[in-house]
């Protein structure tokens, strides 16, 4: 038996067209159902996406019905259904953008208006409404905004009325720095005006100002060094805050040339908060800071804690840190254990540097002066020098090339042996045995006898 292949092909083609029409009818029927049926809604949007992708001509003829009902499904409480419906809408907008139709503008306008109206739906939670709106808006940007059609026009009055707009502008700059480089001068004017307004009214700037500057520095880095340098004086006038420290972290990380300016500005704020005094000028001759006469009463504990955090987070120069040594040991009544670690680490670093100077400094006078000062210190201070890590450094002085250093080291270790005999005495016995061995076997006993009085 012979078959007519042409007839079979035409028959199957007609069956396929009928199947597509039937699927479209079923899909649109489920979309139009007023009563929510989770399974049918999910099936309808999945089917609509496939029909739009593979039978675009047939789907385009029914597109008006699709756009009329798809936004109801987009507001479904289930995130899975919302995501599936936005995929179907994506496929529908893709094929309509490639064809000419009288209703195209109406469909696009409907997408935008429905996205905004979603926030007015009381049946959904705030998170669900926001998710649905953002899905629709992001889809429009994908379809029609591929070439960066977003136009940023910062307006001073508008930003001041809604300061959170600064965060959006900062994110746009971070996403595409080159496109918005021409807006940098205008944005700097906006930020400077907001800072001046806050300073004149003696209040802290909006947190969005600091967030914007953080994103701004991260986006443009060293290319905006001059702009940021002009803002530093205004920023420090606003006072120490968490937002200010975040901005300064980004400035130090991305604009290395401004590191000294940042340290100087922060140190003025920290010195005033922690000591209650004005930071001395760099040009003034070095002098000891005035000792506190009584225990300082902390009136603003969160600000003091923030100041201590900032003191530990930034790598300040050593001469800056030494200014705080008279104030941070025990003059505050209560400091949380977590923040006390910064103070202890600072004291430990300075003390270790002093001990190292007494061992490795190239000048004999410096080494001798350090050891003699240690010998004259009180018992409370010597307890810090009697720690194992500090003792290991001081033992090295026993082998110094100068006898004066060896003698001073023995005197110091003799005092420390009262505090930590378990570590000091065995080492002292070893030195004594070495000295006696040299006395017995060496022909140059005179140099050995010079060390005996101190032993």
Coordinates of C-alpha atoms in Angstrom, one line a residue:
X1 CA 0.0 0.0 0.0
X2 CA 1.4 3.4 -0.9
X3 CA 0.9 6.6 1.1
X4 CA 0.6 10.2 -0.2
X5 CA 3.4 11.9 1.8
X6 CA 2.2 15.4 0.7
X7 CA -1.3 14.7 2.1
X8 CA 0.1 13.3 5.3
X9 CA 2.2 16.4 5.8
X10 CA -0.7 18.8 5.2
X11 CA -2.9 16.7 7.5
X12 CA -0.3 16.8 10.4
X13 CA 0.2 20.5 9.8
X14 CA -3.5 21.2 10.2
X15 CA -3.5 19.1 13.3
X16 CA -0.6 21.1 14.7
X17 CA -2.4 24.4 14.1
X18 CA -5.5 23.0 15.8
X19 CA -3.4 21.9 18.8
X20 CA -1.8 25.3 19.1
X21 CA -5.2 27.0 19.1
X22 CA -6.5 24.6 21.6
X23 CA -3.6 25.2 23.9
X24 CA -4.0 28.9 23.6
X25 CA -7.6 28.7 24.4
X26 CA -6.9 26.6 27.5
X27 CA -4.1 28.9 28.6
X28 CA -6.0 32.1 28.3
X29 CA -9.1 30.5 29.9
X30 CA -7.1 29.6 33.0
X31 CA -5.6 33.1 33.1
X32 CA -9.1 34.7 33.0
X33 CA -10.4 32.6 36.0
X34 CA -11.4 35.0 38.8
X35 CA -11.0 32.4 41.5
X36 CA -7.4 31.6 42.4
X37 CA -6.3 28.1 41.5
X38 CA -2.6 27.7 42.2
X39 CA -2.0 24.7 39.9
X40 CA -3.9 26.2 36.9
X41 CA -2.2 29.6 37.3
X42 CA 1.2 28.0 37.3
X43 CA 0.3 25.8 34.3
X44 CA -1.1 28.7 32.4
X45 CA 2.0 30.9 32.7
X46 CA 4.3 28.0 31.9
X47 CA 2.3 27.2 28.8
X48 CA 2.0 30.8 27.8
X49 CA 5.8 31.2 27.8
X50 CA 6.3 28.2 25.6
X51 CA 3.6 29.2 23.2
X52 CA 5.0 32.7 22.9
X53 CA 8.5 31.4 22.2
X54 CA 7.6 28.7 19.6
X55 CA 4.3 29.8 18.1
X56 CA 4.8 33.6 18.1
X57 CA 2.4 34.3 15.3
X58 CA -0.6 32.6 16.9
X59 CA 0.3 34.0 20.3
X60 CA 0.6 37.5 19.0
X61 CA -3.0 37.4 17.7
X62 CA -4.1 36.7 21.3
X63 CA -1.7 39.0 23.0
X64 CA -4.3 41.5 24.0
X65 CA -6.1 38.9 26.2
X66 CA -2.8 37.9 27.7
X67 CA -1.7 41.4 28.7
X68 CA -5.2 41.9 30.2
X69 CA -4.9 39.0 32.7
X70 CA -1.2 38.3 33.3
X71 CA -0.8 41.0 36.0
X72 CA -3.3 39.3 38.2
X73 CA -1.0 36.2 38.2
X74 CA 2.0 38.5 38.8
X75 CA 0.4 39.4 42.2
X76 CA 0.0 35.8 43.3
X77 CA 1.1 35.2 47.0
X78 CA 3.5 32.4 45.9
X79 CA 6.9 33.6 44.7
X80 CA 7.2 30.6 42.4
X81 CA 4.1 31.6 40.4
X82 CA 5.3 35.3 40.3
X83 CA 8.6 34.3 38.8
X84 CA 7.0 31.9 36.3
X85 CA 4.6 34.7 35.2
X86 CA 7.3 37.3 34.8
X87 CA 9.1 34.8 32.5
X88 CA 5.9 34.5 30.4
X89 CA 5.6 38.3 30.3
X90 CA 9.3 38.5 29.2
X91 CA 8.6 36.1 26.3
X92 CA 5.5 38.1 25.3
X93 CA 7.2 41.5 25.4
X94 CA 10.1 40.0 23.4
X95 CA 7.9 39.0 20.5
X96 CA 5.8 42.2 20.6
X97 CA 8.9 44.4 20.5
X98 CA 9.9 42.7 17.2
X99 CA 6.5 43.3 15.6
X100 CA 4.5 46.4 14.7
X101 CA 1.1 46.7 16.4
X102 CA -1.2 49.5 17.2
X103 CA -1.6 48.4 20.8
X104 CA 2.1 48.1 21.5
X105 CA 2.3 51.4 23.3
X106 CA -0.8 50.6 25.3
X107 CA 0.7 47.3 26.4
X108 CA 4.0 48.9 27.5
X109 CA 2.2 51.7 29.4
X110 CA 0.0 49.1 31.1
X111 CA 3.1 47.2 32.2
X112 CA 4.4 50.3 33.9
X113 CA 1.1 51.4 35.5
X114 CA 0.4 47.9 36.8
X115 CA 3.9 47.8 38.3
X116 CA 3.2 51.0 40.3
X117 CA -0.4 49.9 41.2
X118 CA 1.0 46.7 42.7
X119 CA 2.1 48.7 45.8
X120 CA -1.5 49.6 46.4
X121 CA -2.7 46.0 46.7
X122 CA -3.7 45.5 50.3
X123 CA -4.2 41.7 50.0
X124 CA -0.4 41.1 49.7
X125 CA 2.3 41.7 52.2
X126 CA 4.7 44.5 51.8
X127 CA 7.5 42.1 50.7
X128 CA 5.3 40.4 48.1
X129 CA 4.1 43.7 46.7
X130 CA 7.7 45.0 46.4
X131 CA 8.9 41.7 44.8
X132 CA 6.1 41.8 42.2
X133 CA 6.7 45.5 41.4
X134 CA 10.5 45.0 41.1
X135 CA 10.1 42.0 38.8
X136 CA 8.0 44.0 36.4
X137 CA 10.2 47.1 36.5
X138 CA 13.4 45.1 36.0
X139 CA 11.8 43.3 33.1
X140 CA 11.0 46.6 31.4
X141 CA 14.6 47.8 31.9
X142 CA 15.9 44.5 30.4
X143 CA 13.7 44.9 27.3
X144 CA 13.9 48.6 26.7
X145 CA 16.9 49.8 28.8
X146 CA 19.8 47.8 27.4
X147 CA 21.6 50.9 26.2
X148 CA 21.4 52.7 29.5
X149 CA 18.4 54.9 28.9
X150 CA 18.2 55.9 32.6
X151 CA 19.0 59.5 32.8
X152 CA 20.3 60.8 36.1
X153 CA 19.5 64.5 36.7
X154 CA 20.4 65.3 40.3
X155 CA 18.3 68.1 41.6
X156 CA 19.3 69.9 44.7
X157 CA 15.8 70.6 46.0
X158 CA 14.5 67.1 45.1
X159 CA 17.4 65.3 46.8
X160 CA 17.0 67.4 50.0
X161 CA 13.3 66.5 50.2
X162 CA 14.1 62.8 49.8
X163 CA 17.6 62.1 50.9
X164 CA 17.3 58.4 50.3
X165 CA 17.6 59.2 46.6
X166 CA 21.3 59.8 47.2
X167 CA 21.7 56.1 47.8
X168 CA 20.1 55.3 44.4
X169 CA 22.4 57.8 42.7
X170 CA 25.4 56.2 44.4
X171 CA 24.4 52.7 43.3
X172 CA 24.0 54.0 39.7
X173 CA 27.5 55.5 39.8
X174 CA 29.0 52.3 41.2
X175 CA 27.3 50.3 38.4
X176 CA 28.4 52.5 35.5
X177 CA 31.0 55.1 36.6
X178 CA 31.9 56.3 33.2
X179 CA 28.3 57.1 32.1
X180 CA 27.7 59.4 35.1
X181 CA 31.2 61.0 35.4
X182 CA 29.8 64.2 33.9
X183 CA 27.4 64.4 36.9
X184 CA 30.2 64.4 39.5
X185 CA 30.5 68.2 39.9
X186 CA 26.8 68.6 40.3
X187 CA 26.6 65.8 42.9
X188 CA 29.5 67.3 44.9
X189 CA 27.5 70.6 45.1
X190 CA 24.5 68.7 46.4
X191 CA 26.5 66.9 49.0
X192 CA 28.4 70.1 50.1
X193 CA 25.1 71.9 50.5
X194 CA 23.6 69.1 52.6
X195 CA 26.7 69.0 54.8
X196 CA 26.7 72.8 55.3
X197 CA 23.0 72.8 56.2
X198 CA 23.6 70.0 58.8
X199 CA 26.5 71.9 60.3
X200 CA 24.7 75.2 60.5
X201 CA 21.7 73.5 62.2
X202 CA 24.1 71.6 64.6
X203 CA 22.8 68.2 63.7
X204 CA 24.2 65.1 62.1
X205 CA 23.8 64.7 58.3
X206 CA 21.5 62.1 56.9
X207 CA 22.9 58.6 56.9
X208 CA 22.3 58.5 53.1
X209 CA 25.0 61.2 52.6
X210 CA 27.6 58.9 54.1
X211 CA 26.3 55.9 52.1
X212 CA 26.5 57.9 48.9
X213 CA 30.1 59.0 49.6
X214 CA 31.1 55.5 50.4
X215 CA 29.7 54.2 47.0
X216 CA 31.1 57.3 45.3
X217 CA 34.7 56.8 46.4
X218 CA 34.4 53.1 45.6
X219 CA 33.3 53.9 42.1
X220 CA 35.7 56.6 41.1
X221 CA 38.7 55.9 43.4
X222 CA 41.7 58.2 42.8
X223 CA 40.1 60.1 40.0
X224 CA 38.0 62.1 42.5
X225 CA 40.8 62.8 45.0
X226 CA 40.4 66.6 44.6
X227 CA 36.7 66.5 45.2
X228 CA 37.0 64.3 48.3
X229 CA 39.8 66.5 49.7
X230 CA 37.5 69.5 49.5
X231 CA 34.9 67.6 51.4
X232 CA 37.1 66.3 54.3
X233 CA 37.0 69.5 56.3
X234 CA 33.2 69.6 56.1
X235 CA 32.9 65.9 57.0
X236 CA 35.0 66.2 60.1
X237 CA 33.0 69.2 61.3
X238 CA 29.9 66.9 61.5
X239 CA 31.5 65.0 64.3
X240 CA 32.5 61.3 64.8
X241 CA 29.9 58.8 63.6
X242 CA 29.8 55.3 62.2
X243 CA 28.9 56.7 58.7
X244 CA 32.0 59.0 58.8
X245 CA 34.3 56.1 59.7
X246 CA 32.9 54.0 56.9
X247 CA 33.6 56.8 54.4
X248 CA 37.1 57.3 55.8
X249 CA 37.8 53.5 55.4
X250 CA 37.0 53.7 51.7
X251 CA 39.1 56.9 51.3
X252 CA 42.1 55.3 52.9
X253 CA 41.6 52.1 50.8
X254 CA 41.1 53.7 47.4
X255 CA 42.9 57.1 47.7
X256 CA 46.2 56.5 49.3
X257 CA 47.3 60.2 48.8
X258 CA 44.7 61.3 51.4
X259 CA 45.7 58.9 54.1
X260 CA 47.5 61.5 56.2
X261 CA 44.6 64.0 55.9
X262 CA 42.2 61.3 57.1
X263 CA 44.4 60.3 60.0
X264 CA 44.9 64.0 61.1
X265 CA 41.2 64.7 60.9
X266 CA 40.1 61.6 62.8
X267 CA 42.8 62.1 65.4
X268 CA 41.5 65.6 66.3
X269 CA 38.0 64.1 66.9
X270 CA 39.3 61.1 68.9
X271 CA 41.6 63.2 71.0
X272 CA 38.8 65.6 71.9
X273 CA 36.4 62.7 72.7
X274 CA 38.8 60.6 74.8
X275 CA 40.8 63.3 76.6
X276 CA 38.6 66.3 76.5
X277 CA 41.5 68.4 75.2
X278 CA 42.5 69.9 71.8
X279 CA 45.0 67.9 69.8
X280 CA 48.5 69.7 70.0
X281 CA 49.8 71.0 66.7
X282 CA 52.5 69.0 64.9
X283 CA 54.7 72.0 65.0
X284 CA 54.6 72.3 68.8
X285 CA 57.7 70.9 70.7
X286 CA 57.0 67.4 72.1
X287 CA 55.9 67.4 75.7
X288 CA 54.2 65.1 78.1
X289 CA 50.4 65.3 78.1
X290 CA 48.7 66.6 81.2
X291 CA 47.9 63.8 83.5
X292 CA 44.2 63.4 84.4
X293 CA 43.5 64.6 87.9
X294 CA 40.5 62.3 88.5
X295 CA 38.5 59.5 86.9
X296 CA 36.9 60.7 83.7
X297 CA 33.1 60.5 83.8
X298 CA 31.9 59.3 80.4
X299 CA 28.7 61.1 79.5
X300 CA 28.2 59.5 76.0
X301 CA 29.2 55.9 76.3
X302 CA 28.3 54.9 72.6
X303 CA 30.4 57.7 71.3
X304 CA 33.3 56.7 73.5
X305 CA 33.0 53.1 72.4
X306 CA 33.0 54.2 68.7
X307 CA 36.1 56.4 69.3
X308 CA 37.9 53.4 70.8
X309 CA 36.8 51.2 67.9
X310 CA 38.1 53.8 65.4
X311 CA 41.4 54.1 67.3
X312 CA 42.0 50.4 66.8
X313 CA 40.7 50.1 63.2
X314 CA 42.9 52.8 61.6
X315 CA 46.7 52.5 61.4
X316 CA 47.7 55.8 63.1
X317 CA 51.3 56.8 63.5
X318 CA 53.1 55.9 66.7
X319 CA 53.5 59.4 68.0
X320 CA 49.7 59.8 67.8
X321 CA 49.1 56.7 69.8
X322 CA 51.6 57.6 72.5
X323 CA 49.4 60.7 73.3
X324 CA 46.7 58.4 74.7
X325 CA 48.8 56.3 77.0
X326 CA 48.2 58.6 80.0
X327 CA 44.4 58.4 79.5
X328 CA 43.4 54.9 78.5
X329 CA 45.0 52.7 81.1
X330 CA 42.5 53.1 84.0
X331 CA 40.8 56.5 83.8
X332 CA 37.4 55.2 82.5
X333 CA 35.1 53.6 85.0
X334 CA 33.4 51.1 82.7
X335 CA 34.3 49.9 79.3
X336 CA 32.8 46.7 77.8
X337 CA 35.2 43.8 77.5
X338 CA 34.9 43.6 73.7
X339 CA 36.1 47.2 73.3
X340 CA 38.8 46.9 76.0
X341 CA 40.7 44.6 73.7
X342 CA 41.6 47.6 71.6
X343 CA 43.1 49.4 74.6
X344 CA 45.0 46.3 75.7
X345 CA 46.4 45.7 72.3
X346 CA 47.5 49.4 72.1
X347 CA 49.3 49.2 75.4
X348 CA 51.0 45.9 74.5
X349 CA 52.2 47.3 71.2
X350 CA 53.8 50.4 72.8
X351 CA 55.4 48.3 75.6
X352 CA 56.8 45.8 73.2
X353 CA 58.3 48.6 71.1
X354 CA 60.0 50.0 74.2
X355 CA 61.5 46.7 75.1
X356 CA 62.7 46.2 71.6
X357 CA 64.3 49.6 71.6
X358 CA 66.3 48.5 74.7
X359 CA 67.6 45.5 72.8
X360 CA 68.1 46.3 69.2
X361 CA 68.5 50.1 69.0
X362 CA 71.9 51.0 67.4
X363 CA 72.6 53.8 69.9
X364 CA 74.2 52.6 73.1
X365 CA 72.7 55.6 75.0
X366 CA 69.2 54.6 74.0
X367 CA 69.5 51.0 75.0
X368 CA 71.1 51.9 78.3
X369 CA 68.5 54.6 79.0
X370 CA 65.6 52.2 78.4
X371 CA 67.0 49.5 80.7
X372 CA 67.8 52.0 83.5
X373 CA 64.3 53.4 83.3
X374 CA 62.9 49.9 83.6
X375 CA 65.1 49.2 86.6
X376 CA 63.7 52.3 88.4
X377 CA 60.0 51.5 87.6
X378 CA 57.5 50.4 90.2
X379 CA 56.4 46.9 90.8
X380 CA 53.1 47.3 89.0
X381 CA 54.9 48.2 85.8
X382 CA 57.5 45.5 86.2
X383 CA 54.7 42.9 86.3
X384 CA 54.1 43.6 82.6
X385 CA 57.8 43.2 81.8
X386 CA 57.8 39.8 83.6
X387 CA 55.6 38.2 81.0
X388 CA 57.2 35.4 78.9
X389 CA 57.1 37.3 75.6
X390 CA 58.8 40.3 77.2
X391 CA 61.4 38.2 79.0
X392 CA 62.5 36.6 75.8
X393 CA 63.4 40.0 74.4
X394 CA 65.2 41.1 77.6
X395 CA 67.3 37.9 77.8
X396 CA 68.9 39.0 74.5
X397 CA 70.5 42.0 76.4
X398 CA 72.6 39.6 78.4
X399 CA 74.7 39.0 75.3
X400 CA 75.0 42.6 74.3
X401 CA 78.5 43.7 73.1
X402 CA 78.7 46.4 75.7
X403 CA 79.3 45.5 79.3
X404 CA 77.2 48.4 80.5
X405 CA 74.1 46.9 78.8
X406 CA 74.9 43.5 80.3
X407 CA 75.1 44.9 83.8
X408 CA 71.9 46.9 83.4
X409 CA 70.1 43.8 82.0
X410 CA 71.3 41.7 85.0
X411 CA 70.0 44.3 87.4
X412 CA 66.6 44.4 85.7
X413 CA 66.3 40.6 85.5
X414 CA 67.1 40.4 89.2
X415 CA 64.1 42.5 90.0
X416 CA 61.9 40.6 87.6
X417 CA 63.0 37.3 89.2
X418 CA 60.8 38.3 92.2
X419 CA 57.8 38.4 90.0
X420 CA 58.4 35.5 87.7
X421 CA 61.1 33.2 89.2
X422 CA 60.1 30.2 87.2
X423 CA 61.3 31.8 84.0
X424 CA 64.1 34.2 85.2
X425 CA 66.1 32.1 87.7
X426 CA 66.9 29.1 85.4
X427 CA 68.2 31.6 82.8
X428 CA 70.2 33.4 85.4
X429 CA 71.8 30.2 86.6
X430 CA 72.8 29.4 83.1
X431 CA 74.5 32.8 82.7
X432 CA 76.3 32.2 86.0
X433 CA 77.5 28.8 84.9
X434 CA 78.7 30.3 81.6
X435 CA 80.5 33.0 83.4
X436 CA 82.2 30.6 85.8
X437 CA 83.2 28.4 82.8
X438 CA 84.8 31.4 81.1
X439 CA 86.6 32.2 84.3
X440 CA 88.0 28.7 84.6
X441 CA 89.0 28.2 80.9
X442 CA 89.6 31.6 79.5
X443 CA 92.9 33.3 79.7
X444 CA 91.2 36.7 79.7
X445 CA 89.7 36.5 83.1
X446 CA 89.8 40.2 83.6
X447 CA 86.8 40.8 81.3
X448 CA 84.9 38.2 83.3
X449 CA 85.7 39.7 86.7
X450 CA 84.1 42.9 85.5
X451 CA 80.7 41.2 85.4
X452 CA 81.0 39.5 88.8
X453 CA 79.8 42.4 91.0
X454 CA 76.5 42.5 89.2
X455 CA 76.0 38.7 89.4

